[in-house]
PDB file of C-alpha atoms in Angstrom:
ATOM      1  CA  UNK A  86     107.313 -22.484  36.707  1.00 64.00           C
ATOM      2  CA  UNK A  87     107.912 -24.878  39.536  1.00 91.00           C
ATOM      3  CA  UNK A  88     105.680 -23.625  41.779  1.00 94.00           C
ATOM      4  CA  UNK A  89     102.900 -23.929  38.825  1.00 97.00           C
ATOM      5  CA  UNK A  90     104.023 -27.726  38.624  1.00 96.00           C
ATOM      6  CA  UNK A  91     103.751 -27.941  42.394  1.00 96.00           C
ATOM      7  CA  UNK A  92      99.599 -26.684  42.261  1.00 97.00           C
ATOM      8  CA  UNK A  93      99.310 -28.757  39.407  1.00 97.00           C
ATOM      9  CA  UNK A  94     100.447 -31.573  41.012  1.00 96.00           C
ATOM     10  CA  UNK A  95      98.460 -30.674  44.157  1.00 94.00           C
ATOM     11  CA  UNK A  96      95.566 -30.306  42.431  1.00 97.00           C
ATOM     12  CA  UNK A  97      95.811 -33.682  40.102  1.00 97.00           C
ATOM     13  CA  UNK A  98      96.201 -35.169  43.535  1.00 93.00           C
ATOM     14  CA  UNK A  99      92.623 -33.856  44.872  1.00 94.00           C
ATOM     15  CA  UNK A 100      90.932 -34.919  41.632  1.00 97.00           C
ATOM     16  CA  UNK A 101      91.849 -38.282  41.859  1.00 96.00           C
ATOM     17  CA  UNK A 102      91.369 -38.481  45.708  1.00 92.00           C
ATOM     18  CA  UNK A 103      87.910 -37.427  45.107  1.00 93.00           C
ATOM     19  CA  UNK A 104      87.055 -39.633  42.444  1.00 95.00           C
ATOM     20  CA  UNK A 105      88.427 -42.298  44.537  1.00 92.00           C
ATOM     21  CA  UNK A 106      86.230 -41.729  47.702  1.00 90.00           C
ATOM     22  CA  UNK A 107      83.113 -40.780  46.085  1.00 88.00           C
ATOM     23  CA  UNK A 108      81.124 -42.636  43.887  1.00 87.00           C
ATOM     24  CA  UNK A 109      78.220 -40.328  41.665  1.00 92.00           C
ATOM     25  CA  UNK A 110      80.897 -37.098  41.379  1.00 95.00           C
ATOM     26  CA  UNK A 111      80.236 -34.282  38.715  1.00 97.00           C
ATOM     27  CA  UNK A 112      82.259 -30.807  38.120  1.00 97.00           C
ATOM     28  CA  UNK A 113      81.322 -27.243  38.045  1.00 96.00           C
ATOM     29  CA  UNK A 114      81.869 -25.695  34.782  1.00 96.00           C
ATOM     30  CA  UNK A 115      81.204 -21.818  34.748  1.00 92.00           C
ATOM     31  CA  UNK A 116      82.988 -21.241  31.495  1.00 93.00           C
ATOM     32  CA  UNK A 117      85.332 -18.462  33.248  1.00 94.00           C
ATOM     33  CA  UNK A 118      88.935 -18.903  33.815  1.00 96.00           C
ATOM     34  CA  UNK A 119      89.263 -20.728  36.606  1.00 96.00           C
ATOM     35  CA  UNK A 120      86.666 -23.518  35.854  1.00 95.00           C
ATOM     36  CA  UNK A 121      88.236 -23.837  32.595  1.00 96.00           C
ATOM     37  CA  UNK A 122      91.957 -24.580  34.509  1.00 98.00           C
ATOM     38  CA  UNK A 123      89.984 -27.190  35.913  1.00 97.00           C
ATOM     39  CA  UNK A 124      88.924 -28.722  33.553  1.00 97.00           C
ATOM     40  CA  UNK A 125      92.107 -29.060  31.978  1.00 98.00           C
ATOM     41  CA  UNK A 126      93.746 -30.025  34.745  1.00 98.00           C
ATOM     42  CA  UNK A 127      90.968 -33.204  34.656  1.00 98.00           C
ATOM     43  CA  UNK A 128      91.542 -34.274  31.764  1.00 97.00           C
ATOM     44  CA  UNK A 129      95.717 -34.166  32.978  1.00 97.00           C
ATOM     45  CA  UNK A 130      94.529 -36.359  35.676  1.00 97.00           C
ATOM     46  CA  UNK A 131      92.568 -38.539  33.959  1.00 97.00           C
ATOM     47  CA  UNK A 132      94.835 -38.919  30.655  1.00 94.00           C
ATOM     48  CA  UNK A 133      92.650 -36.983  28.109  1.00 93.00           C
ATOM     49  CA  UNK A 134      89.163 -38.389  29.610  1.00 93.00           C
ATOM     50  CA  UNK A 135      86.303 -36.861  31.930  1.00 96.00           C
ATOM     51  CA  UNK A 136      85.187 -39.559  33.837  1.00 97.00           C
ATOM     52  CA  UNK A 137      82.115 -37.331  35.029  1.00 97.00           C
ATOM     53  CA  UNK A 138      79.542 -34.706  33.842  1.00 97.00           C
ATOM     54  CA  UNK A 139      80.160 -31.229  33.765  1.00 97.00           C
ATOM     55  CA  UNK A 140      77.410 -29.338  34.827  1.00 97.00           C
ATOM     56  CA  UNK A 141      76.617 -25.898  33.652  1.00 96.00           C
ATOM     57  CA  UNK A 142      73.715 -23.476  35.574  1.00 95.00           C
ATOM     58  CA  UNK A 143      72.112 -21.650  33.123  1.00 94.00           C
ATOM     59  CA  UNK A 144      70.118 -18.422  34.554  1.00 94.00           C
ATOM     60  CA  UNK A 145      69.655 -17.864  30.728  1.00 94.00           C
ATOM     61  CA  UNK A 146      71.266 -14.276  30.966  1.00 94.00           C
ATOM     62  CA  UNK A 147      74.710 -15.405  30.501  1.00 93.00           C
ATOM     63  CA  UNK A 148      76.672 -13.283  28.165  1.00 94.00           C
ATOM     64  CA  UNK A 149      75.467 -14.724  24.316  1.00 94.00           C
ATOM     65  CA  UNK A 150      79.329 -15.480  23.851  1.00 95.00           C
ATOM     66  CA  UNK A 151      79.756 -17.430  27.311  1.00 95.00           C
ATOM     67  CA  UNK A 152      76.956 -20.036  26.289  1.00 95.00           C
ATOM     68  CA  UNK A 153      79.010 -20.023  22.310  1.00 96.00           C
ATOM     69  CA  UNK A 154      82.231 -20.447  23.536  1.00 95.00           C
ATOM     70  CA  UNK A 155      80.707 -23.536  25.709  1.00 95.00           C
ATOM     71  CA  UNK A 156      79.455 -25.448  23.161  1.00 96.00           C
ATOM     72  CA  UNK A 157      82.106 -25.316  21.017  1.00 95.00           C
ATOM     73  CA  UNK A 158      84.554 -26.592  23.984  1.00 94.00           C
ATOM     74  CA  UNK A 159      81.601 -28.857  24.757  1.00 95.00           C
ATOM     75  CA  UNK A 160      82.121 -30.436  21.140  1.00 95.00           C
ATOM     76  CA  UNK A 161      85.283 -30.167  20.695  1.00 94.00           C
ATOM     77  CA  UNK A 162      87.072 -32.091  24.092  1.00 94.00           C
ATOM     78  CA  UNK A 163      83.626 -34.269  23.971  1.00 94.00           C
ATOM     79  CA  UNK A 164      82.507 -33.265  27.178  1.00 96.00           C
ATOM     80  CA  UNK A 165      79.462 -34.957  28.686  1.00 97.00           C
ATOM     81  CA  UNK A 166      77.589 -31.829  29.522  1.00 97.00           C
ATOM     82  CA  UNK A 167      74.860 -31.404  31.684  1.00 97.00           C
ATOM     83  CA  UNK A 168      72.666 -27.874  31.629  1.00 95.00           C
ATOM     84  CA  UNK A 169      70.905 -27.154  34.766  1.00 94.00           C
ATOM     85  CA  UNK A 170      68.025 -24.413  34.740  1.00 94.00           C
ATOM     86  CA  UNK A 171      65.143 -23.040  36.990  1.00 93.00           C
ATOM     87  CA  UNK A 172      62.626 -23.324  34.768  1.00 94.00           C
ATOM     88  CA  UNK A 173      60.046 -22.562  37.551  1.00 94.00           C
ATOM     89  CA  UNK A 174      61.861 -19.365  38.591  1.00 92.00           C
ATOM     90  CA  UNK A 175      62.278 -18.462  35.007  1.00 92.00           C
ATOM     91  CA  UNK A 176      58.405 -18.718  33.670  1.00 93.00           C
ATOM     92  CA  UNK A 177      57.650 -16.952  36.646  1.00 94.00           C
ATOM     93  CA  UNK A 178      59.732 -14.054  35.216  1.00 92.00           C
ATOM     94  CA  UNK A 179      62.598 -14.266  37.939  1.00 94.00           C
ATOM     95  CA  UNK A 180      65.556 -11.616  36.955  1.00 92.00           C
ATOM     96  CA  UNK A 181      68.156  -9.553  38.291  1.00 90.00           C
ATOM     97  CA  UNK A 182      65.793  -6.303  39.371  1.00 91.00           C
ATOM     98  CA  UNK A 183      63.764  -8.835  42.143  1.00 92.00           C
ATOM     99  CA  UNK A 184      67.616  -8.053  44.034  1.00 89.00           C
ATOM    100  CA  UNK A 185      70.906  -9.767  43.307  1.00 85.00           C
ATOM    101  CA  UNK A 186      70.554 -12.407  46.216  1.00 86.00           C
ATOM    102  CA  UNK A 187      66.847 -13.422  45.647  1.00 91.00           C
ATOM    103  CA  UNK A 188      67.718 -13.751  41.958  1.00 92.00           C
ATOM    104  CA  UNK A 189      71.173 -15.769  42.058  1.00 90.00           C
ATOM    105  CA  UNK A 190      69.328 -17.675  44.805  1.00 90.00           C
ATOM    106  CA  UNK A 191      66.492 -18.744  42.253  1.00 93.00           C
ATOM    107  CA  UNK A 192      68.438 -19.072  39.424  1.00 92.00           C
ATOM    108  CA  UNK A 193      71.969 -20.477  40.818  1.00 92.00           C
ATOM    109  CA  UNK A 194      71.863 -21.965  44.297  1.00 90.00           C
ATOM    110  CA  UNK A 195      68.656 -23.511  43.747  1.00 92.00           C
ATOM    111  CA  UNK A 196      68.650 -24.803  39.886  1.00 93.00           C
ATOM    112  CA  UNK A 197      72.102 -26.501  41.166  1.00 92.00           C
ATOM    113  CA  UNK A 198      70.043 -28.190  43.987  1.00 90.00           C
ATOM    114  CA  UNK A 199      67.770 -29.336  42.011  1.00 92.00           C
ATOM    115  CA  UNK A 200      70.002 -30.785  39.628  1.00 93.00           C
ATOM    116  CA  UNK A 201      72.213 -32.149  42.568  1.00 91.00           C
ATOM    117  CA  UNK A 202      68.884 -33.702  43.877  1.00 91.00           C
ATOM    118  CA  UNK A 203      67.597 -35.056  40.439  1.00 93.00           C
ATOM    119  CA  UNK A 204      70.711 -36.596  39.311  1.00 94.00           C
ATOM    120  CA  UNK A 205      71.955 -37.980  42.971  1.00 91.00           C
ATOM    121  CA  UNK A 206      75.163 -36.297  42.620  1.00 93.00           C
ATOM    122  CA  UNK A 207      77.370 -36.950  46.344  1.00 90.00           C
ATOM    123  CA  UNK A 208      79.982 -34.676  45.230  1.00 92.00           C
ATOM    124  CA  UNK A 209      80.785 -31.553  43.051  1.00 94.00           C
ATOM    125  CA  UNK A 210      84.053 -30.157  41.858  1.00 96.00           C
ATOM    126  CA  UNK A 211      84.558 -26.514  41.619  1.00 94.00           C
ATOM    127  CA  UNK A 212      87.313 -24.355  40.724  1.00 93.00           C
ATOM    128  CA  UNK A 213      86.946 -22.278  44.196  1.00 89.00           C
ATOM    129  CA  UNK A 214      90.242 -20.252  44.967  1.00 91.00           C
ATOM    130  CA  UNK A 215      90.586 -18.700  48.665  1.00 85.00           C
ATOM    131  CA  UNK A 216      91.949 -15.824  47.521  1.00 85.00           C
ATOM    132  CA  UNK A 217      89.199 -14.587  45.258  1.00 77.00           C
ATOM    133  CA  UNK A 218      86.524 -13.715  48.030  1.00 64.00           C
ATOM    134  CA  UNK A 219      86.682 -13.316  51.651  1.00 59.00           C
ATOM    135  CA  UNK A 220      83.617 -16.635  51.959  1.00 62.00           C
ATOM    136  CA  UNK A 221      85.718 -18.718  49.360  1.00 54.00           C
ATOM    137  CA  UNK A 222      89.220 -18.475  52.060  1.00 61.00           C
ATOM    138  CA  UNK A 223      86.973 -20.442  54.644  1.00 67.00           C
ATOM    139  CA  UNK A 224      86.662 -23.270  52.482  1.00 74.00           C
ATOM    140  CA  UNK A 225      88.171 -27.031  52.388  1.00 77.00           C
ATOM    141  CA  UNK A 226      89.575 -29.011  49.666  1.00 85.00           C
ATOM    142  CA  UNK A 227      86.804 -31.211  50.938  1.00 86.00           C
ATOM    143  CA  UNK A 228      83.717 -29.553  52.350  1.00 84.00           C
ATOM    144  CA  UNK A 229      80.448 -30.865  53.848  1.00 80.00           C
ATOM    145  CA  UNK A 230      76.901 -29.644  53.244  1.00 77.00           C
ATOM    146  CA  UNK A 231      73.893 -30.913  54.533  1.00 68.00           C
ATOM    147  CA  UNK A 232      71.436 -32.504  53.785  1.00 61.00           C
ATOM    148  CA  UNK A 233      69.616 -29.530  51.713  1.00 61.00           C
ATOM    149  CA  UNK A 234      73.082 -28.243  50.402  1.00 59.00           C
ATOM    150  CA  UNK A 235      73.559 -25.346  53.392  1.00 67.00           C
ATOM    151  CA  UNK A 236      77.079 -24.616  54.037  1.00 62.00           C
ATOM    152  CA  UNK A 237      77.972 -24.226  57.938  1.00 63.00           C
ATOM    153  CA  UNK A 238      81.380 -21.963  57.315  1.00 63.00           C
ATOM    154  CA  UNK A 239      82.126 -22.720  61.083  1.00 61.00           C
ATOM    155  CA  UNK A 240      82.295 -26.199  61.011  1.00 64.00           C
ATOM    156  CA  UNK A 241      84.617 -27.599  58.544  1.00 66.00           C
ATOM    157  CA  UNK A 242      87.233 -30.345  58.757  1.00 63.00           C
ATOM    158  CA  UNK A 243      90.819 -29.660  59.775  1.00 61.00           C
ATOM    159  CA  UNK A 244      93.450 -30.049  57.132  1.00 58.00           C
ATOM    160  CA  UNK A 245      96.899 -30.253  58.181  1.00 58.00           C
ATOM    161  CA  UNK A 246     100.148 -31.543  56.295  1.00 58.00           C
ATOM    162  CA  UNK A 247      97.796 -32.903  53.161  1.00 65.00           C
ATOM    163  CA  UNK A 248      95.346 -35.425  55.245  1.00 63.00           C
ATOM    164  CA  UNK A 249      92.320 -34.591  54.356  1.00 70.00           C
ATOM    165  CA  UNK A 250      88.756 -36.247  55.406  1.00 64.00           C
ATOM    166  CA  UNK A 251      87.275 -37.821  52.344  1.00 69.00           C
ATOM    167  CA  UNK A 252      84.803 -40.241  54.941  1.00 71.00           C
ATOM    168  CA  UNK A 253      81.692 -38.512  56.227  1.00 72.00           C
ATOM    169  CA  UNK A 254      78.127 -39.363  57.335  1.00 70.00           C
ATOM    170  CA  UNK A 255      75.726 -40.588  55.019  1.00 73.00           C
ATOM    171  CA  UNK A 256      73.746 -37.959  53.631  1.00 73.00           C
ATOM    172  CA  UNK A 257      76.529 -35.225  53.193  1.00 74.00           C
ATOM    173  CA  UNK A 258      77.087 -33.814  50.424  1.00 83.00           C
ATOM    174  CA  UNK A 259      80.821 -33.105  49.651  1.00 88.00           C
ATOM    175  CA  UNK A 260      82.077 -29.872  47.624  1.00 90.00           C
ATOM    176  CA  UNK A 261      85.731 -30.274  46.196  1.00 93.00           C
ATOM    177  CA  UNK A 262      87.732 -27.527  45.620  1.00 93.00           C
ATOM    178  CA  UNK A 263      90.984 -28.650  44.264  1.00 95.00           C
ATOM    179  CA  UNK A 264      92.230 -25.161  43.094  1.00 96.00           C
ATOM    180  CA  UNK A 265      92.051 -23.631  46.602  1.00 91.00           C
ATOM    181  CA  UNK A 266      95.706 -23.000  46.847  1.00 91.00           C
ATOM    182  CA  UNK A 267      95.748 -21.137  43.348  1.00 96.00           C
ATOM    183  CA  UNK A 268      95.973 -17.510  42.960  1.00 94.00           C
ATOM    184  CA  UNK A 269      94.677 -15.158  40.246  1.00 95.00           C
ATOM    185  CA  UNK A 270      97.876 -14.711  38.709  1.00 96.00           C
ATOM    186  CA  UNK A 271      98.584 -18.493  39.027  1.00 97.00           C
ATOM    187  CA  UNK A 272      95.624 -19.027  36.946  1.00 97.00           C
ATOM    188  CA  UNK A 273      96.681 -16.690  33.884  1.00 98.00           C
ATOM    189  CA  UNK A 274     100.376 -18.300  33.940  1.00 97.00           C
ATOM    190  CA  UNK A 275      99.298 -21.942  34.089  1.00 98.00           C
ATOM    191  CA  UNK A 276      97.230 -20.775  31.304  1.00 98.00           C
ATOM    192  CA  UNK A 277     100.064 -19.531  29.296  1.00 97.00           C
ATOM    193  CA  UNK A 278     102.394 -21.965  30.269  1.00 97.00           C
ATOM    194  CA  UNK A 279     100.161 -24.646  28.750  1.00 97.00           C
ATOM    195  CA  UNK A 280      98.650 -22.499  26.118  1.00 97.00           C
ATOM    196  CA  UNK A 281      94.737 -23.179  27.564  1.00 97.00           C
ATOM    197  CA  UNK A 282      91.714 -21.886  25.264  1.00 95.00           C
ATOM    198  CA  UNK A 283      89.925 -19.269  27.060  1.00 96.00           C
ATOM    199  CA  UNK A 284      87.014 -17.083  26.182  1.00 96.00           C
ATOM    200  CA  UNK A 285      88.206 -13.699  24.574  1.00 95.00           C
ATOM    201  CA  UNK A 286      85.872 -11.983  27.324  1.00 96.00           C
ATOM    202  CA  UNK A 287      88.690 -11.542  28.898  1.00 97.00           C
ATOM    203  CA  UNK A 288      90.794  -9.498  26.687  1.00 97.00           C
ATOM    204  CA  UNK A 289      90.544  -6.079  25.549  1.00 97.00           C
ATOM    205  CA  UNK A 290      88.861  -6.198  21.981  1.00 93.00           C
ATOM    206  CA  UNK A 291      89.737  -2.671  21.386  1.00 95.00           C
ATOM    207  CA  UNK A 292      87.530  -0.208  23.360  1.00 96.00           C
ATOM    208  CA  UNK A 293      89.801  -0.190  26.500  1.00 96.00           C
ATOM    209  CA  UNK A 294      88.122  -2.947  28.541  1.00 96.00           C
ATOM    210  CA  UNK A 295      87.497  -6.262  29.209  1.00 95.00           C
ATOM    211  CA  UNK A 296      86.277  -8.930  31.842  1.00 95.00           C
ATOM    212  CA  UNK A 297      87.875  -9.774  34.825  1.00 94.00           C
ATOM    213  CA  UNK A 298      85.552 -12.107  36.403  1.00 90.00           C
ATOM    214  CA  UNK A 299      82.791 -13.579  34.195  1.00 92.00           C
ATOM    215  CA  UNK A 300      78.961 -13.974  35.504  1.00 89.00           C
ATOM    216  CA  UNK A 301      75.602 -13.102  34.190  1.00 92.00           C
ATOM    217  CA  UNK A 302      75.444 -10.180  31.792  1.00 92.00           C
ATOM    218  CA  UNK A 303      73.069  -7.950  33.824  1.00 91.00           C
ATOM    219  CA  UNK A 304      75.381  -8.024  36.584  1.00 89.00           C
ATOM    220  CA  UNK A 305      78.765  -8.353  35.216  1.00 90.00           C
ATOM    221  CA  UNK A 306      80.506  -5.595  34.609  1.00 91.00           C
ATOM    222  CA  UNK A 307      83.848  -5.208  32.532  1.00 93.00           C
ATOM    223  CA  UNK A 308      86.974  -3.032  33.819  1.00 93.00           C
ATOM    224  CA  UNK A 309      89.025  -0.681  32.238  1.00 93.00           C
ATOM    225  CA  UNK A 310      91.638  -2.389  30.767  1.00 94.00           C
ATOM    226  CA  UNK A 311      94.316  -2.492  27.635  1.00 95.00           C
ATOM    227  CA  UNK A 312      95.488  -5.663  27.733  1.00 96.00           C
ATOM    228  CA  UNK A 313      95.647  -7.658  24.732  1.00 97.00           C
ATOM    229  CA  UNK A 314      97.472 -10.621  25.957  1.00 97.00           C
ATOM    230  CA  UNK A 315      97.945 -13.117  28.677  1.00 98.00           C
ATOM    231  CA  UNK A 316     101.460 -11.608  29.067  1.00 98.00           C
ATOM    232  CA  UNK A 317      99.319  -8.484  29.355  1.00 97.00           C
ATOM    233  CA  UNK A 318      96.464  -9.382  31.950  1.00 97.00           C
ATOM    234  CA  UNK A 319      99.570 -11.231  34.010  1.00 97.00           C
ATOM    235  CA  UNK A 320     101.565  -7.636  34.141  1.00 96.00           C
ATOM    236  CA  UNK A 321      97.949  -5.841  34.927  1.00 96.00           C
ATOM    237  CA  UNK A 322      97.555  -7.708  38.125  1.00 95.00           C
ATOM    238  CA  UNK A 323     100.861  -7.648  39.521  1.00 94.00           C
ATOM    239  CA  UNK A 324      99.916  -3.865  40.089  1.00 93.00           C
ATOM    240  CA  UNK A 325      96.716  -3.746  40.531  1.00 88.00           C
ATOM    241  CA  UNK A 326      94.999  -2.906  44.119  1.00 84.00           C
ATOM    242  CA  UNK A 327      91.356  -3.488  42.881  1.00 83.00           C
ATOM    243  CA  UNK A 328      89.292  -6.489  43.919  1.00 79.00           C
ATOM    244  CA  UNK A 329      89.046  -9.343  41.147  1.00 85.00           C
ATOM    245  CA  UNK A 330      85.192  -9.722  41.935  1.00 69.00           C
ATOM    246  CA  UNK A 331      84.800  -5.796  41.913  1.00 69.00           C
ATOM    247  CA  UNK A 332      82.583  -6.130  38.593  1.00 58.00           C
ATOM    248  CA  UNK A 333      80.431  -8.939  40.088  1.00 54.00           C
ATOM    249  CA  UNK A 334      77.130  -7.134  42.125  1.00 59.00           C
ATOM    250  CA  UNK A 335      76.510  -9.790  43.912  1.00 50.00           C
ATOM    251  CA  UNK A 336      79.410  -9.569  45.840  1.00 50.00           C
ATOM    252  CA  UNK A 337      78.097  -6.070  47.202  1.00 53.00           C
ATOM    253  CA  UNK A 338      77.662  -5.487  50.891  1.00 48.00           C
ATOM    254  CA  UNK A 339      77.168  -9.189  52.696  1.00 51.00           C
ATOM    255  CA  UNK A 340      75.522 -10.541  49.289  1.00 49.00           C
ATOM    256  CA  UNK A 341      78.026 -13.614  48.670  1.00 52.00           C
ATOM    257  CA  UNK A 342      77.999 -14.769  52.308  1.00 54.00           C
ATOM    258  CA  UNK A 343      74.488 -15.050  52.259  1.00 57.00           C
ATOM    259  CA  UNK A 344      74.476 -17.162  48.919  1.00 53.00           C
ATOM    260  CA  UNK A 345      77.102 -19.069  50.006  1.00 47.00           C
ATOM    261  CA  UNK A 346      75.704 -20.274  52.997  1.00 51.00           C
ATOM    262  CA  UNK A 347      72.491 -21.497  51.677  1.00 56.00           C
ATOM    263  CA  UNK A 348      75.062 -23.667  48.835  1.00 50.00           C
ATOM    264  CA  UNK A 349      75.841 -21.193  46.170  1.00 55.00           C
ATOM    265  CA  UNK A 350      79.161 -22.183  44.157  1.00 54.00           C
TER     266      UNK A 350
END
């Protein structure tokens, strides 16, 4: 439980360093797991308020209960939520079968530059963790883009003993990941330690499987899987040798390099 106090602490730090140091900020909000820590760890750091939007990218084949259990939320905490979609992409019938990385390219990467670009955002929060892909462990509490959002994995700012850069050229764009440090497992005890709402995606409903990692329904797939429970899922993984993303297509061969590069989440 200490340790869990010790991210949490960590991670309240970040959020209020970034909102600090940069002035039009917004946060990530995928609905999964992770995002959804964050977002409660916000509103820790900010005393019950969100003192920015969360934005949402909307391919529009999200899993019917993902988009349900987000409005709810959305009402509920009063969250000032902001829905980003490729309309373009979408009327011109854009979908998983043109291949994974031309599709989350249209529908993701770009629909979140465009909102990024419309709205003047200079920084967005995410609820990256290093261990959950190989891309994600080359990462920065505080990372610079370009100018057009592209993500140069090579050159990234040095942190060492908690000094991080939070001053860069004009023009960069900044990516804040303030649950880098956080582990799968971390994320399902924090949740039960502070009794989190989560989407029921993630527990078996009764046929013997469930989500791991949440994502558009086309190319999502759910894993075999009993658990009922947080208590559950938290036993599950402590033995488990199989990749948290293993459901996700996208992540196939070099897939979520490439996206990540050009500015995917």
């Amino acid at each position: 439980m200490n340790h869990l106090r010790q991210l949490e602490a960590q991670s309240v730090y970040i959020l209020r360093e970034a909102y600090k140091h940069f002035d039009n900020l917004a946060m990530l909000w995928s609905i999964g797991k992770d995002s959804t820590v964050l977002l409660w760890l916000v509103r820790k750091a900010f005393f019950g308020h969100v003192p920015f939007p969360l934005i949402h990218v909307d391919t529009s084949y999200k899993i019917p209960a993902m988009i349900e259990y987000r409005d709810r939320l959305a009402r509920e905490w009063r969250l000032n939520l902001v829905v980003g979609q490729n309309k373009e992409a979408l009327a011109a019938g854009m979908n998983h079968t043109m291949g994974r990385v031309t599709c989350c390219t249209a529908l993701k990467t770009t629909a979140l530059k465009q909102l990024i670009e419309e709205k003047g955002y200079t920084g967005i929060i995410l609820g990256v963790r290093a261990d959950e892909e190989s891309t994600r462990a080359k990462e920065r509490y505080f990372s610079p883009r370009d100018k057009h959002g592209d993500w140069d994995f090579r050159d990234q700012p040095p942190e060492l003993w908690d000094q991080f850069k939070t001053s860069f050229p004009p023009g960069t764009h900044v990516r804040i990941h303030p649950l880098l440090d956080w582990t799968e497992i971390n994320i399902w005890e924090y949740i039960k330690l502070e009794n989190i709402p989560f989407i029921d995606l993630y527990l078996d409903r009764g046929d013997g499987t469930r989500y791991r990692s949440l994502g558009c329904a086309p190319c999502t797939f759910p894993i075999k899987s009993t658990a009922k429970s947080v208590d559950d899922i938290i036993e599950e993984l402590r033995h488990t040798t199989v990749a948290e993303r293993a459901g996700r297509a996208q992540d196939e061969g070099r897939g979520m390099e490439l996206l990540r590069k050009e500015g995917y989440m």
